[in-house]
Amino acid sequence: MQREENGYIVISCDFCGTDWDEVIPMIEGHHGSIICLSCLQTALDAAAPAEEEFDCAMCLQNKPVGTKHWQHSNPTSSEGLNENAHICWDDIRQAAKAFHKDKDIDFKWDPAKYPPIKS
């Protein structure tokens, strides 16, 4: 999420509200939605089928009931927080692939441990 504060643009993780300090690894989705590495790591292990339809903050697609997704259960109180932010499983995997490819980020993942969901 992006917001203006004191004339500056501040970038924050939509899911936990943490402001980017140019060090914390973050990935941007469509229209400025952001997920930090910490939230992504949690999402990989905590994603579950949705009990109601939702709009994915990263790809902006409406997803049906039962779609595997993640939403932060205990976000910080921050101006950068999107309290309704959900991320779908496909975007969780896509972000994990991107973090994995970045040599400057200490993150490795095994795609076999987190398989795609067959429709």
XYZ file of C-alpha atoms in Angstrom:
119
model
C 0.000 0.000 0.000
C 1.208 3.483 -0.716
C 0.270 6.611 1.158
C 1.568 10.141 1.424
C 2.878 11.306 4.776
C 4.512 14.716 5.357
C 5.008 15.103 1.607
C 6.733 11.727 1.222
C 5.432 8.491 -0.270
C 5.436 5.688 2.295
C 5.218 2.075 1.120
C 3.748 -0.485 3.546
C 2.882 -4.169 3.550
C -0.883 -4.395 2.994
C -1.057 -7.469 5.245
C 0.835 -6.426 8.401
C 1.195 -2.660 7.964
C 4.998 -2.629 8.260
C 6.524 0.376 6.499
C 9.270 -0.362 3.978
C 12.683 0.837 5.145
C 14.473 -0.004 1.860
C 15.869 -3.118 3.584
C 12.832 -5.297 4.370
C 12.121 -7.472 1.298
C 8.730 -6.652 -0.241
C 6.945 -7.462 -3.512
C 4.407 -5.281 -5.276
C 1.229 -6.613 -6.848
C -1.253 -4.712 -8.978
C -2.041 -1.069 -8.215
C 0.526 -0.777 -5.416
C -0.494 -3.700 -3.207
C 2.527 -4.961 -1.236
C 3.459 -8.110 0.713
C 6.591 -8.365 2.860
C 8.733 -11.495 3.114
C 7.649 -12.159 6.701
C 3.962 -12.194 5.737
C 4.706 -14.345 2.702
C 6.516 -16.926 4.840
C 3.516 -17.067 7.171
C 1.106 -17.266 4.232
C 2.914 -20.281 2.761
C 2.216 -22.327 5.889
C -1.060 -20.800 7.095
C -3.065 -20.482 3.859
C -6.470 -22.168 4.058
C -9.679 -22.417 2.016
C -11.727 -19.214 2.103
C -15.064 -19.380 3.906
C -16.438 -16.604 1.690
C -15.499 -15.070 -1.632
C -12.794 -12.413 -1.550
C -10.836 -10.025 -3.744
C -7.126 -10.811 -3.829
C -5.121 -7.686 -2.972
C -2.251 -8.763 -5.210
C -3.966 -9.810 -8.473
C -7.255 -7.938 -7.879
C -9.294 -10.985 -8.936
C -12.489 -11.994 -7.172
C -11.991 -15.506 -5.788
C -14.765 -17.960 -4.882
C -15.479 -19.723 -1.603
C -12.997 -22.545 -1.047
C -10.073 -20.817 -2.765
C -6.901 -21.296 -0.733
C -5.801 -17.905 0.595
C -4.275 -16.066 3.527
C -5.214 -13.001 5.563
C -3.130 -11.720 8.485
C -4.809 -12.727 11.747
C -3.130 -10.143 13.988
C -1.795 -7.157 12.020
C -0.174 -4.133 13.627
C -2.134 -0.924 13.963
C -0.653 1.100 11.126
C -1.776 3.680 8.610
C -0.344 1.377 5.923
C -2.541 -1.567 6.839
C -5.263 -2.844 4.534
C -7.515 -4.671 7.025
C -9.312 -6.482 4.194
C -6.181 -7.691 2.387
C -6.299 -11.317 1.251
C -3.760 -13.059 -0.975
C -4.693 -16.056 -3.120
C -2.596 -19.233 -3.283
C -1.435 -18.582 -6.851
C -0.052 -15.197 -5.831
C 1.528 -16.626 -2.672
C 3.419 -19.097 -4.870
C 4.300 -16.429 -7.433
C 5.732 -14.136 -4.734
C 7.683 -17.050 -3.224
C 9.242 -17.779 -6.630
C 10.258 -14.130 -6.993
C 11.805 -13.943 -3.502
C 13.604 -17.262 -4.151
C 15.206 -15.897 -7.342
C 16.556 -12.767 -5.641
C 20.157 -13.477 -4.603
C 20.093 -10.612 -2.085
C 17.279 -12.190 -0.067
C 17.862 -15.070 2.347
C 14.828 -17.096 1.286
C 14.667 -20.534 -0.271
C 11.537 -22.481 -0.977
C 10.677 -25.928 -2.269
C 7.840 -25.701 -4.821
C 7.041 -29.383 -4.228
C 6.161 -28.568 -0.606
C 3.691 -25.925 -1.805
C 2.062 -27.375 -4.944
C -0.328 -25.464 -7.172
C -4.013 -26.106 -6.625
C -5.561 -27.984 -9.528
C -8.856 -26.470 -10.672
